[in-house]
Tab-separated table of C-alpha atoms in Angstrom:
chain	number	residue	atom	x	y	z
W	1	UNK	CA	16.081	-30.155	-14.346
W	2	UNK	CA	13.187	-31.418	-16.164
W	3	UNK	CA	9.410	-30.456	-16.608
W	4	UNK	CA	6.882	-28.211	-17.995
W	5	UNK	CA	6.694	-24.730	-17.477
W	6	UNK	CA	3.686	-22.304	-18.913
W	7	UNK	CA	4.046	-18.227	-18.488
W	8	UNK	CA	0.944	-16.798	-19.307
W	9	UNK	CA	1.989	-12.982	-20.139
W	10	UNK	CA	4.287	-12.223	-22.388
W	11	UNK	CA	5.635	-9.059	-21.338
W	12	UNK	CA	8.904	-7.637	-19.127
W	13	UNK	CA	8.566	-10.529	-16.238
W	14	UNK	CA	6.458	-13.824	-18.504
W	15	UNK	CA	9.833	-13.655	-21.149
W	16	UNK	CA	12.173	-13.018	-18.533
W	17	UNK	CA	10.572	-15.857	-16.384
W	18	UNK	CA	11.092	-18.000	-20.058
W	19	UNK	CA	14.673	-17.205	-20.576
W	20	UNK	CA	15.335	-18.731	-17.244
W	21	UNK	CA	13.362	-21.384	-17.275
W	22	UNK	CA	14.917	-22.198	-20.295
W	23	UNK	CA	18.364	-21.791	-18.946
W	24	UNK	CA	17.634	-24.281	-16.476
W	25	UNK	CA	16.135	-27.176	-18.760
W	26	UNK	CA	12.684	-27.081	-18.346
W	27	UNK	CA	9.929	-27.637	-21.194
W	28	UNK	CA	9.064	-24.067	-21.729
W	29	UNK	CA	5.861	-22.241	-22.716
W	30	UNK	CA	4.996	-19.074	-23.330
W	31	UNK	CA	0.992	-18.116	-23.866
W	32	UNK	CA	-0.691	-14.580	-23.996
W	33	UNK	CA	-4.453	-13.460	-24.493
W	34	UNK	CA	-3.114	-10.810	-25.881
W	35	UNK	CA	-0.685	-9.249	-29.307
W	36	UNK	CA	3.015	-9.444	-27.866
W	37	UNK	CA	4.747	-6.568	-28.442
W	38	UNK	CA	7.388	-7.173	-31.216
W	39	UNK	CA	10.742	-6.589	-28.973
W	40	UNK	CA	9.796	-9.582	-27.257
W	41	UNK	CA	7.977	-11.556	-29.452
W	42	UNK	CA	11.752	-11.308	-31.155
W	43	UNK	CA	13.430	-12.154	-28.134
W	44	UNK	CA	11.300	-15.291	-27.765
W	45	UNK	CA	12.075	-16.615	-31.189
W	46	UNK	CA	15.433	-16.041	-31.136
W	47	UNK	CA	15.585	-18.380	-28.207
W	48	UNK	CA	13.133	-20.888	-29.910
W	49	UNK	CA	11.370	-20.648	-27.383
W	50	UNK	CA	7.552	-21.989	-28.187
W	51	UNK	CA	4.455	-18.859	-27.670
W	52	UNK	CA	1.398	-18.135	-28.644
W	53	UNK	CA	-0.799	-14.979	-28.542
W	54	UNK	CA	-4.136	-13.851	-28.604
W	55	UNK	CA	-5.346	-17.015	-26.929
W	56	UNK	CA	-4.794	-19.556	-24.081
W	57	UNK	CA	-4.191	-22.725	-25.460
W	58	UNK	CA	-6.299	-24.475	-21.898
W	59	UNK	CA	-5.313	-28.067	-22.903
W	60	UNK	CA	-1.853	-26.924	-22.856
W	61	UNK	CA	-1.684	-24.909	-19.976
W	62	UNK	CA	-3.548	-27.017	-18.114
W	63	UNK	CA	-0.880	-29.694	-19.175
W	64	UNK	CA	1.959	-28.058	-17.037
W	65	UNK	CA	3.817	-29.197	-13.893
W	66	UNK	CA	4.116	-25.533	-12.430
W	67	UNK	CA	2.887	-21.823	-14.450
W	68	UNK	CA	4.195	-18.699	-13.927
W	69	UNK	CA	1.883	-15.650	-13.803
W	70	UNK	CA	2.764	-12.103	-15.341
W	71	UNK	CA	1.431	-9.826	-12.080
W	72	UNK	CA	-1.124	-8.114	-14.207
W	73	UNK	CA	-3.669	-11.641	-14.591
W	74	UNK	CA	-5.932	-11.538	-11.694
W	75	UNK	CA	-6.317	-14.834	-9.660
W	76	UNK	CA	-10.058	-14.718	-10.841
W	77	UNK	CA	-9.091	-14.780	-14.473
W	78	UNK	CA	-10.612	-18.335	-15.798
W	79	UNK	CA	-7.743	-19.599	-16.844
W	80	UNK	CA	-5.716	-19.767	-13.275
W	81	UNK	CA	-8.991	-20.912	-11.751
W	82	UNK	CA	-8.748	-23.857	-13.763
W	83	UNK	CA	-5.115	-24.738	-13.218
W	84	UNK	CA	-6.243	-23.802	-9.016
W	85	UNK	CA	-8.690	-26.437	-9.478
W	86	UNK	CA	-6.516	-28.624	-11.288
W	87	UNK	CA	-4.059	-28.337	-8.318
W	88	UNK	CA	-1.605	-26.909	-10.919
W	89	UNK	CA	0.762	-24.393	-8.294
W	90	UNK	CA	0.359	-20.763	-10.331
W	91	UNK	CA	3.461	-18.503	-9.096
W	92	UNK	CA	4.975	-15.443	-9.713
W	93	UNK	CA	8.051	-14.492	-11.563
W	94	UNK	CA	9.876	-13.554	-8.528
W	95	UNK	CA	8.991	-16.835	-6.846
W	96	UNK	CA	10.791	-18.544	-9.980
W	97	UNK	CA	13.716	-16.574	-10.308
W	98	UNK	CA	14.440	-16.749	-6.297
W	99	UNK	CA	15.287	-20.082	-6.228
W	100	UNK	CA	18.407	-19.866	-8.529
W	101	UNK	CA	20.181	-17.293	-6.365
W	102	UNK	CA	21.518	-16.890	-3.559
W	103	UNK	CA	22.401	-13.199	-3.385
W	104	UNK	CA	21.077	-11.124	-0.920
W	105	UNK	CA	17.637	-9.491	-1.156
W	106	UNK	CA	16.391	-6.114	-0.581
W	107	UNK	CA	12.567	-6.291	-1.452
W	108	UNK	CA	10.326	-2.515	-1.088
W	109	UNK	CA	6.692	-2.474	-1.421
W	110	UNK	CA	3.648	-0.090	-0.731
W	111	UNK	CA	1.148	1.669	-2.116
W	112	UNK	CA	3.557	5.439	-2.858
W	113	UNK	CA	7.071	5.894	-2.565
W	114	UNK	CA	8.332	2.355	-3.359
W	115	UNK	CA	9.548	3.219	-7.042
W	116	UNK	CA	11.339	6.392	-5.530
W	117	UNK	CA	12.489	4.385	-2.507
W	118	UNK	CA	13.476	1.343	-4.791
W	119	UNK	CA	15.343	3.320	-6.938
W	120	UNK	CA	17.270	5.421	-4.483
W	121	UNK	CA	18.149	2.569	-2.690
W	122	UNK	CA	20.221	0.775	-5.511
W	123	UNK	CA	21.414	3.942	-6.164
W	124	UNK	CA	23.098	3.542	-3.042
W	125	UNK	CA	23.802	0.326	-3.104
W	126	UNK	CA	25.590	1.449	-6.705
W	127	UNK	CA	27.902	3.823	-5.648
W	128	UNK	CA	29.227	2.057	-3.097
W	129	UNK	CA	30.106	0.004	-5.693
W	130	UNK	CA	28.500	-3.643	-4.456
W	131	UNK	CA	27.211	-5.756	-7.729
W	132	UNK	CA	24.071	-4.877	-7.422
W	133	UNK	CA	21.177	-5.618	-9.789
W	134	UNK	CA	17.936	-3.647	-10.224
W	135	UNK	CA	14.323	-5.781	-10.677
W	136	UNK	CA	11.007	-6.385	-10.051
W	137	UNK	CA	8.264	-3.938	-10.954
W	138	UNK	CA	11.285	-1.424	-12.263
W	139	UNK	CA	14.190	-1.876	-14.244
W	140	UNK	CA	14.836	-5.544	-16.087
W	141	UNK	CA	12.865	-9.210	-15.057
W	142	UNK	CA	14.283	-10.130	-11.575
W	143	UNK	CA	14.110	-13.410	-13.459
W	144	UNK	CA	16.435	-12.516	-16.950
W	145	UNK	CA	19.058	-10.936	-14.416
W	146	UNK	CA	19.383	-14.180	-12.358
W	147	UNK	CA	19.722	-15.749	-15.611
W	148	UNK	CA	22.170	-13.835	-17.346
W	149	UNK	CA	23.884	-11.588	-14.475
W	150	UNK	CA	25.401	-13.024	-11.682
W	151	UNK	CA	24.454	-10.173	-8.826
W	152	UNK	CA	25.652	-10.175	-4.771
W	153	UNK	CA	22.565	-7.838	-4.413
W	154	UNK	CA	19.086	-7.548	-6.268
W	155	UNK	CA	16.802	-4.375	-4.943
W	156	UNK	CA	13.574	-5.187	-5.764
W	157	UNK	CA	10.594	-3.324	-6.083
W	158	UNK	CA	7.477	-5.687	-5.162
W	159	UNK	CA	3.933	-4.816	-5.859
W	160	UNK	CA	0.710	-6.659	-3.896
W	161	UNK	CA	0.452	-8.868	-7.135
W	162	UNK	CA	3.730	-10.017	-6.956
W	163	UNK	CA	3.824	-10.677	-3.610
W	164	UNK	CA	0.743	-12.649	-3.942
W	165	UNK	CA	2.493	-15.300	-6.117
W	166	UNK	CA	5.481	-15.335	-3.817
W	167	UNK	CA	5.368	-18.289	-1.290
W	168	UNK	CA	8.996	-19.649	-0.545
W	169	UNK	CA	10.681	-16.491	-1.517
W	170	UNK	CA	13.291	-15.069	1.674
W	171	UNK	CA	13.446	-10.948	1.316
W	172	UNK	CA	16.555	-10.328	3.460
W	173	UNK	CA	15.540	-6.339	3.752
W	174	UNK	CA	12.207	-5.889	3.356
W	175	UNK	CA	10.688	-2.385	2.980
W	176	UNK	CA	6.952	-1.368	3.374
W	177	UNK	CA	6.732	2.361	2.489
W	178	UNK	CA	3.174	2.538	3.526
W	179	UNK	CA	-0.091	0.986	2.744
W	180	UNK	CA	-3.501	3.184	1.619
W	181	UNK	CA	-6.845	2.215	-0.634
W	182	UNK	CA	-5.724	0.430	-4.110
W	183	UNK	CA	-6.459	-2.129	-6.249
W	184	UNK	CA	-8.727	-3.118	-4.278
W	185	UNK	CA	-11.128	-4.081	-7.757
W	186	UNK	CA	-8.903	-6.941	-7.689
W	187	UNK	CA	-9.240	-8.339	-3.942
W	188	UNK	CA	-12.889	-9.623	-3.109
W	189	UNK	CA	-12.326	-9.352	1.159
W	190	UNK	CA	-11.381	-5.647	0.079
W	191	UNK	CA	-8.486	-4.012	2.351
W	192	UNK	CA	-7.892	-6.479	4.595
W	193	UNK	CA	-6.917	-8.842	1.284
W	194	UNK	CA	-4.803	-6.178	0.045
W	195	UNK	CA	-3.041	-5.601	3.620
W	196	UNK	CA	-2.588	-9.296	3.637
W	197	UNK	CA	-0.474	-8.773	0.452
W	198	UNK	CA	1.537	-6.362	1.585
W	199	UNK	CA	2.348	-8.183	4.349
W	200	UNK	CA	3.798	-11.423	2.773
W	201	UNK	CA	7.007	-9.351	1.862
W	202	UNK	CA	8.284	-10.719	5.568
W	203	UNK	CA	6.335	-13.918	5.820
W	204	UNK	CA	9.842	-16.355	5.737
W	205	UNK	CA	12.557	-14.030	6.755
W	206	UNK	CA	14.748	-14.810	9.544
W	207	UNK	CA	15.793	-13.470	12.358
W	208	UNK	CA	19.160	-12.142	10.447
W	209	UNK	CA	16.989	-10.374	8.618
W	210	UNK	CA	14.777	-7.017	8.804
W	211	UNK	CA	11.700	-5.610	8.541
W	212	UNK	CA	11.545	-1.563	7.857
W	213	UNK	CA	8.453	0.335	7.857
W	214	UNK	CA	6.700	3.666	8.423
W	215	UNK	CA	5.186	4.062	12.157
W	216	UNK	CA	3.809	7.312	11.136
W	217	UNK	CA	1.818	5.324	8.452
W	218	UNK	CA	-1.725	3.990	10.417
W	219	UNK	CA	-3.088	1.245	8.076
W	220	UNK	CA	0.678	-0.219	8.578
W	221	UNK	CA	0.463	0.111	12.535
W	222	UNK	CA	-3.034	-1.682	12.514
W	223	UNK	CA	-1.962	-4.254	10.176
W	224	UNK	CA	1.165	-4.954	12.536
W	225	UNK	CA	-0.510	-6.296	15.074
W	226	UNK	CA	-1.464	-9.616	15.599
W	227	UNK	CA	1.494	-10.365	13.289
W	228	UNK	CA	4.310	-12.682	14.534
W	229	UNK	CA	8.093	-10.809	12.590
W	230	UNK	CA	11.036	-13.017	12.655
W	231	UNK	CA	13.513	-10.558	11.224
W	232	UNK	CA	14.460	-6.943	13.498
W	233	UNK	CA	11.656	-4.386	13.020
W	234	UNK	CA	13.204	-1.017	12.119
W	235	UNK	CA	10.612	1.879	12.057
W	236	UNK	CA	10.953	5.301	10.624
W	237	UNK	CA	8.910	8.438	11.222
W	238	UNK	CA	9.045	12.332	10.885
W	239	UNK	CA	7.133	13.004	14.033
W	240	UNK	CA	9.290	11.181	17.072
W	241	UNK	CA	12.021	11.061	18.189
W	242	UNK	CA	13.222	6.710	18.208
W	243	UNK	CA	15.495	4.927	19.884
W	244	UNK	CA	16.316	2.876	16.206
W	245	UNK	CA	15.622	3.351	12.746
W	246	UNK	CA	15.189	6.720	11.501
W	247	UNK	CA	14.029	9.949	12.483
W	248	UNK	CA	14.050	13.473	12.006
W	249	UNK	CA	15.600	16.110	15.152
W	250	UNK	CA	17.097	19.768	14.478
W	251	UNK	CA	15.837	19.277	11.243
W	252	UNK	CA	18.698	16.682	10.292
W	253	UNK	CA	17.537	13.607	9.476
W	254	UNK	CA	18.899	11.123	12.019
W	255	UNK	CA	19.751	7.067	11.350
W	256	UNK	CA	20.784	4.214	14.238
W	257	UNK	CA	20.920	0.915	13.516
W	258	UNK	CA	22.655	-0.867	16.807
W	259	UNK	CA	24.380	2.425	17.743
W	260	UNK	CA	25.800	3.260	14.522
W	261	UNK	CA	24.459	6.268	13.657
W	262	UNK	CA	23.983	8.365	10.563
W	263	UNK	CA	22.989	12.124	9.893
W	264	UNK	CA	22.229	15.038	7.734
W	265	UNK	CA	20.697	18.602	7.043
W	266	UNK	CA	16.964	18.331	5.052
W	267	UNK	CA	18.177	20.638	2.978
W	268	UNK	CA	21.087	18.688	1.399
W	269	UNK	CA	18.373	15.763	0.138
W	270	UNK	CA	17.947	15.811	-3.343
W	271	UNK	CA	14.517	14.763	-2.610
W	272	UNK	CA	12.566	17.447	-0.946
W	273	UNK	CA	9.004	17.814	0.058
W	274	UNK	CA	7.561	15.455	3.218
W	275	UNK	CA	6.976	12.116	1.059
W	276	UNK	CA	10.010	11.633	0.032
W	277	UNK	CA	11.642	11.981	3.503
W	278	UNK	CA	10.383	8.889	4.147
W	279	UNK	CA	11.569	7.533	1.350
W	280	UNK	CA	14.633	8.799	1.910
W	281	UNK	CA	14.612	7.105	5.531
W	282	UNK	CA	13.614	3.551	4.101
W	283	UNK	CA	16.724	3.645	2.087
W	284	UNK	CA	19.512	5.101	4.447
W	285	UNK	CA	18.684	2.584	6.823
W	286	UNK	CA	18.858	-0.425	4.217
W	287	UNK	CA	21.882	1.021	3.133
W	288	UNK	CA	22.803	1.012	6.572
W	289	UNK	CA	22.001	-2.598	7.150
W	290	UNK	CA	23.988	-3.575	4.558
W	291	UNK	CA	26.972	-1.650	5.893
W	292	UNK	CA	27.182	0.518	3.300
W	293	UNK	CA	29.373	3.725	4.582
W	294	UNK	CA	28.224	7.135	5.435
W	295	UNK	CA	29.644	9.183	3.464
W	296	UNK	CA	28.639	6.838	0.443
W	297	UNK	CA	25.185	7.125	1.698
W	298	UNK	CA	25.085	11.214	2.323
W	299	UNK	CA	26.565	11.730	-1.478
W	300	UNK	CA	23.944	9.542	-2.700
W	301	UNK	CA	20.837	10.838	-0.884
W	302	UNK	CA	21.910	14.551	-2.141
W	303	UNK	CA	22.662	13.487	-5.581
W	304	UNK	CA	20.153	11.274	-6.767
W	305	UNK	CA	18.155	12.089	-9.828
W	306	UNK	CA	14.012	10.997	-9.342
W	307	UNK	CA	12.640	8.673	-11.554
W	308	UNK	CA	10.969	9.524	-13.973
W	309	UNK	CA	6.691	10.323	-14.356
W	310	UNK	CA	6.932	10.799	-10.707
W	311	UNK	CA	6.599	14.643	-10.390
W	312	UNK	CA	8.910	15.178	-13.194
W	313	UNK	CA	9.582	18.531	-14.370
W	314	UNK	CA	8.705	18.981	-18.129
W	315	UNK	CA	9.272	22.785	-18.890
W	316	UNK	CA	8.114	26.271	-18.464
W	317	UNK	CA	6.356	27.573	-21.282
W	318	UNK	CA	5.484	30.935	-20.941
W	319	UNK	CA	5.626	31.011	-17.312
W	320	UNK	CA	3.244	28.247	-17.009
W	321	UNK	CA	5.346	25.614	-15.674
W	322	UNK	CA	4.094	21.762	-16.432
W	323	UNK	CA	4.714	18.953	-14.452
W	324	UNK	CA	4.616	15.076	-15.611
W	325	UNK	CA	3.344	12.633	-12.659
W	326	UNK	CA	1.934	9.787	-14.844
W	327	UNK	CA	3.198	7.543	-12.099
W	328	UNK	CA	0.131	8.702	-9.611
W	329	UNK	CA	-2.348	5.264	-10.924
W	330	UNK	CA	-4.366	6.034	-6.875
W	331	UNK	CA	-5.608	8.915	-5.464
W	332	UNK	CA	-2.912	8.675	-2.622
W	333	UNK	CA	-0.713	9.554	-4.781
W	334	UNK	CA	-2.152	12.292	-6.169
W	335	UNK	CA	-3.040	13.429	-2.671
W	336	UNK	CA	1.086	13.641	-2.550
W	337	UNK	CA	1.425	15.851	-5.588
W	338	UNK	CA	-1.373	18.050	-5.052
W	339	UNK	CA	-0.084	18.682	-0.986
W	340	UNK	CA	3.328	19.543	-2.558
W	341	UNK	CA	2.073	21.991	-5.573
W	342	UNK	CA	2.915	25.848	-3.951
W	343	UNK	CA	0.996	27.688	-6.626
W	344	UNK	CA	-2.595	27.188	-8.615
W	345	UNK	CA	-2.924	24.392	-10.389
W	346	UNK	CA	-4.730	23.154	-13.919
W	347	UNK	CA	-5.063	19.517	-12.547
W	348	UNK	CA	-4.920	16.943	-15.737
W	349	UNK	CA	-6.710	13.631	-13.780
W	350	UNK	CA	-8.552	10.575	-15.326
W	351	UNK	CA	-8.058	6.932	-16.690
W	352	UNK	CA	-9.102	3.446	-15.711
W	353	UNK	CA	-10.562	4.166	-12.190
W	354	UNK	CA	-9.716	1.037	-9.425
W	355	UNK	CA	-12.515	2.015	-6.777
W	356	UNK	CA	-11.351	5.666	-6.258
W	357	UNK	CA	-12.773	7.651	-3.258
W	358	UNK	CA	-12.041	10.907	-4.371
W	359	UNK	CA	-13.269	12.939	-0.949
W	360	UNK	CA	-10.014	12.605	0.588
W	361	UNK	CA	-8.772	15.006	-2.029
W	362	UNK	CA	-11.884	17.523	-1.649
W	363	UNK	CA	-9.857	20.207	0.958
W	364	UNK	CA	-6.830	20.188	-1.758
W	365	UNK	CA	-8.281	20.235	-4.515
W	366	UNK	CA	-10.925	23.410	-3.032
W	367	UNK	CA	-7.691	25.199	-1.763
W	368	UNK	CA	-5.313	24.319	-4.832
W	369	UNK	CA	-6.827	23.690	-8.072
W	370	UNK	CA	-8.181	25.766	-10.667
W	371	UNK	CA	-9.332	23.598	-13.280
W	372	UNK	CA	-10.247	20.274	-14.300
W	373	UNK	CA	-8.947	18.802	-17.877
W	374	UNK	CA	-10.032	14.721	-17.804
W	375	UNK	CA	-8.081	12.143	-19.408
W	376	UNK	CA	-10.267	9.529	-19.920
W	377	UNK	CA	-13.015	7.971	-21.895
W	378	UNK	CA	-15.060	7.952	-18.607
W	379	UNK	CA	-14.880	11.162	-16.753
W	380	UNK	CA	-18.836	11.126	-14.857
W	381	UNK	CA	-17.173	10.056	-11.796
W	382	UNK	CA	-14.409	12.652	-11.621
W	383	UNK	CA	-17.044	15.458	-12.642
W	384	UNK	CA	-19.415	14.480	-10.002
W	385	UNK	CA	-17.114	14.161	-7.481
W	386	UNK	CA	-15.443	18.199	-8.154
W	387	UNK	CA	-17.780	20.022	-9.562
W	388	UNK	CA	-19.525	22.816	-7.845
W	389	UNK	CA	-16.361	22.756	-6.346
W	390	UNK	CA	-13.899	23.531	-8.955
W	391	UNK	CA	-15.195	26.333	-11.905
W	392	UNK	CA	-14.364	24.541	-15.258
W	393	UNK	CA	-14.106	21.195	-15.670
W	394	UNK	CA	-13.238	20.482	-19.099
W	395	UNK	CA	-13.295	16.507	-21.108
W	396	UNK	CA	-10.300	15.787	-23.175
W	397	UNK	CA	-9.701	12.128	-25.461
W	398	UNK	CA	-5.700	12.085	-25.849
W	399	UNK	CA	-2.597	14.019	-24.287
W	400	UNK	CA	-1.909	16.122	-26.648
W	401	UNK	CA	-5.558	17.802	-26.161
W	402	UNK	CA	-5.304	17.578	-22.539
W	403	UNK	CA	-1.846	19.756	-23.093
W	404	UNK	CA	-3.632	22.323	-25.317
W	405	UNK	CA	-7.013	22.467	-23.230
W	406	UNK	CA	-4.221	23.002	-20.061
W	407	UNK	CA	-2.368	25.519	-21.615
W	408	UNK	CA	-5.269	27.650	-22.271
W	409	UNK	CA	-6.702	27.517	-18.822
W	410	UNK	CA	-3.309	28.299	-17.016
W	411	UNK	CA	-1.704	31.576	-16.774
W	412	UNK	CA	1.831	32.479	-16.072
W	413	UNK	CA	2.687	31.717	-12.725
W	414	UNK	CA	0.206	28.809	-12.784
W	415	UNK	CA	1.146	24.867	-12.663
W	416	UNK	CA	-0.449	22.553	-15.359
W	417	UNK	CA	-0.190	18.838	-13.363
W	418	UNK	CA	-0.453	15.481	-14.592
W	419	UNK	CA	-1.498	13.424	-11.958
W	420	UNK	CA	-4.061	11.228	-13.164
W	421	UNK	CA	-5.136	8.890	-9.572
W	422	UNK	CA	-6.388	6.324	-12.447
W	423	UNK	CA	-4.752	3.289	-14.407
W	424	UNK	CA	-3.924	4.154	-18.198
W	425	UNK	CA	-5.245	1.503	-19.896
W	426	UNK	CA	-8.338	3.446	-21.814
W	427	UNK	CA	-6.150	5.565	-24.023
W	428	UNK	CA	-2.552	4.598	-23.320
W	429	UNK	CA	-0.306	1.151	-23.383
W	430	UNK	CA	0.657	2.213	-19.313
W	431	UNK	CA	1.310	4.903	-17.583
W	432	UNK	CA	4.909	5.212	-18.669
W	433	UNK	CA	3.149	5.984	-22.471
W	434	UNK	CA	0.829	8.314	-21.054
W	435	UNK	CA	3.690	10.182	-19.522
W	436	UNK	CA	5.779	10.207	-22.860
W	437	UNK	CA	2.659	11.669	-24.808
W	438	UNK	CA	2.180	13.985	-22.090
W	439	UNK	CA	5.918	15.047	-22.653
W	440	UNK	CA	6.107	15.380	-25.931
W	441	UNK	CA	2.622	17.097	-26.491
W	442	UNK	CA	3.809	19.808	-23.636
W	443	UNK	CA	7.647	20.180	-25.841
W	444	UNK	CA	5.433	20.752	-29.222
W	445	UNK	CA	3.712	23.789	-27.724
């Protein structure tokens, strides 16, 4: 295999895309507007593989037979109108790495619950013992594994930009968690682009395959229809009863996929609170469809550890007890954490806000929250939206002030809660660092 290749980003997926492309003989190139961090920077060298940073070379790029995008470029960057215009094809990672496997797919999107769901799923998938790689928007490249792991199985957590680069790419087991307001800064018909995105996860299965999603979930019933599925719809829900998929009756937590059933008490999920029994559901019936058995399945859904800036328990510092959920980048997310907080809450919120509508948090935040401490450089539209309806609302510039400014406004019995509904990019490399900060500014107390 011949050709050249250009990956613009230079991150997790652009120098896992290059290792493979590499691997498979192509003419590789590797160009970021930005620094590369120095991990990979190293990694790329000690390939000899060509890069550069802090620029796009356009006669270059423009030079290539096929580029791969890192998820995080938007399609209205300059650059990848040029190559459009060009007639260049621009493609994702995933799409790359896809065609030099033939192991079976398990692909989760959604706007909540598909890191959790993801995650939970391969842990499955794990201790059943299949060979099983993890990928996509967690865990390593999807690309770097095909290249140097041979996997029967890849779970793969998809997000709406990666989908959007994916065009050939067959998802045996595709998962939709559930689909609510995000990103939308980056999709100009709004919504109905972003549904769209979600949607390609099934757009070339087969009808061996399946298609699981949340019936509970409304935005995913509306987008449904009009929608031709070739692969065997299987729905979950906590409020009926269905004939397949999952549901929940005598509070167990009920699976059948073609009369093979599954079940087992709420209270022996590791992951409690009403979110994550859907997650939960999206994964026993993958796990199902890949016949994984049931005991294998009820050990793992009551062992499984969450992951981590997603409602994470930090510590409890004298009696106040603080809670890491850098993880919540949209305000459904937050909605989550706030609905599952029992006690009052100092409510650490702020960032890089993507078009939030922060109403739909109003009744929650009036019955839960106590006080205010922004993260951000920008904070007006945070304190228009809440004030008058929470007391203090105080402006903080890094985590470790944010901790401090928390601690003092909380009292024992109270909950100090990261959950910022924003993007990290202002202050922090990504959310993950924001988390870490948050972490370690809450263990130096």
């Amino acid at each position: 295999m011949s050709g050249k290749v250009v990956i613009l980003g230079a991150a997790e997926s652009g120098v896992g895309a290059a290792i493979l492309a590499q691997r498979k003989g192509f003419d590789v190139f590797v160009s970021d507007k930005g620094a590369i961090r120095e991990s990979y920077r190293k990694e790329l060298e000690q390939r000899g593989i060509p890069y550069e940073e802090k620029q796009h070379t356009e006669g270059r790029i423009l030079g290539a037979d096929e580029v791969i995008k890192s998820p995080g470029i938007p399609d209205a960057a300059p650059i990848i109108a040029a190559l459009t215009h060009k007639g260049v094809p621009v493609i994702s990672e995933i799409e790359f790495a896809a065609r030099y496997t033939s192991a079976k797919l398990i692909g989760i999107t959604g706007t909540n619950g598909k890191t959790t769901t993801t995650m939970l799923t391969y842990h499955i998938l794990k201790k059943a013992g299949l060979n099983v790689g993890l990928g996509g928007n967690v865990g390593k490249s999807f690309a770097q594994l095909v290249a140097e792991e041979n996997h029967d199985h890849y779970v793969l957590e998809l997000s709406s930009f990666q989908l959007d680069g994916m065009f050939r790419t067959r998802i045996n087991v595709a998962v939709l968690t559930n689909i609510t307001p995000d990103h939308l800064d980056r999709y100009a018909n709004g919504m109905q682009g972003y549904v769209n995105s979600k949607f390609r996860i099934t757009q070339n299965q087969r009808p061996e395959d399946s298609f699981i999603y949340c019936t509970d979930d409304d935005e995913t019933v509306r987008g449904m229809k009009g929608r031709a599925f070739n692969g065997t719809l299987y729905p979950f829900s906590i409020k009926k009863k269905l004939p397949t998929g999952a549901f929940i009756e005598e509070n167990q937590l009920h699976i059948n996929i073609n009369q093979n059933t599954f079940a087992m008490f709420l209270e022996e999920l590791a992951l409690q609170g009403k979110h994550n029994l859907y997650n939960s559901m999206a994964a026993g019936i993958a796990a199902k469809l890949v016949e994984i058995r049931n005991p294998v399945i009820r050990e793992s859904l009551s062992d499984f550890q969450n992951v981590e800036h997603r409602l994470e328990f930090v510590a409890r510092v004298h009696g106040i007890d603080f809670i890491n959920d850098s993880k919540a980048t949209n305000v459904n997310s937050t909605w989550y954490a706030l609905e599952s907080m029992q006690r009052p809450v100092v409510w650490v919120v702020g960032g890089v806000d993507k078009g939030n509508d922060y109403s739909m948090l109003m009744d929650l935040v009036t019955e839960k929250v106590k006080a205010i401490v922004c993260l951000g450089t920008d904070n007006k539209k945070i304190k228009k939206a809440f004030s008058g309806v929470v007391e203090q609302i105080v402006e903080t510039a890094s985590a470790k002030e944010a901790v401090m400014r928390s601690y003092s406004l909380a009292k024992k019995g109270d909950i100090v809660l990261l959950s910022p509904c924003c993007a990290s990019f202002d202050l922090f490399e990504n959310y993950e660092d924001r988390g870490t900060q948050f972490k370690a500014a809450v263990r130096a107390l």
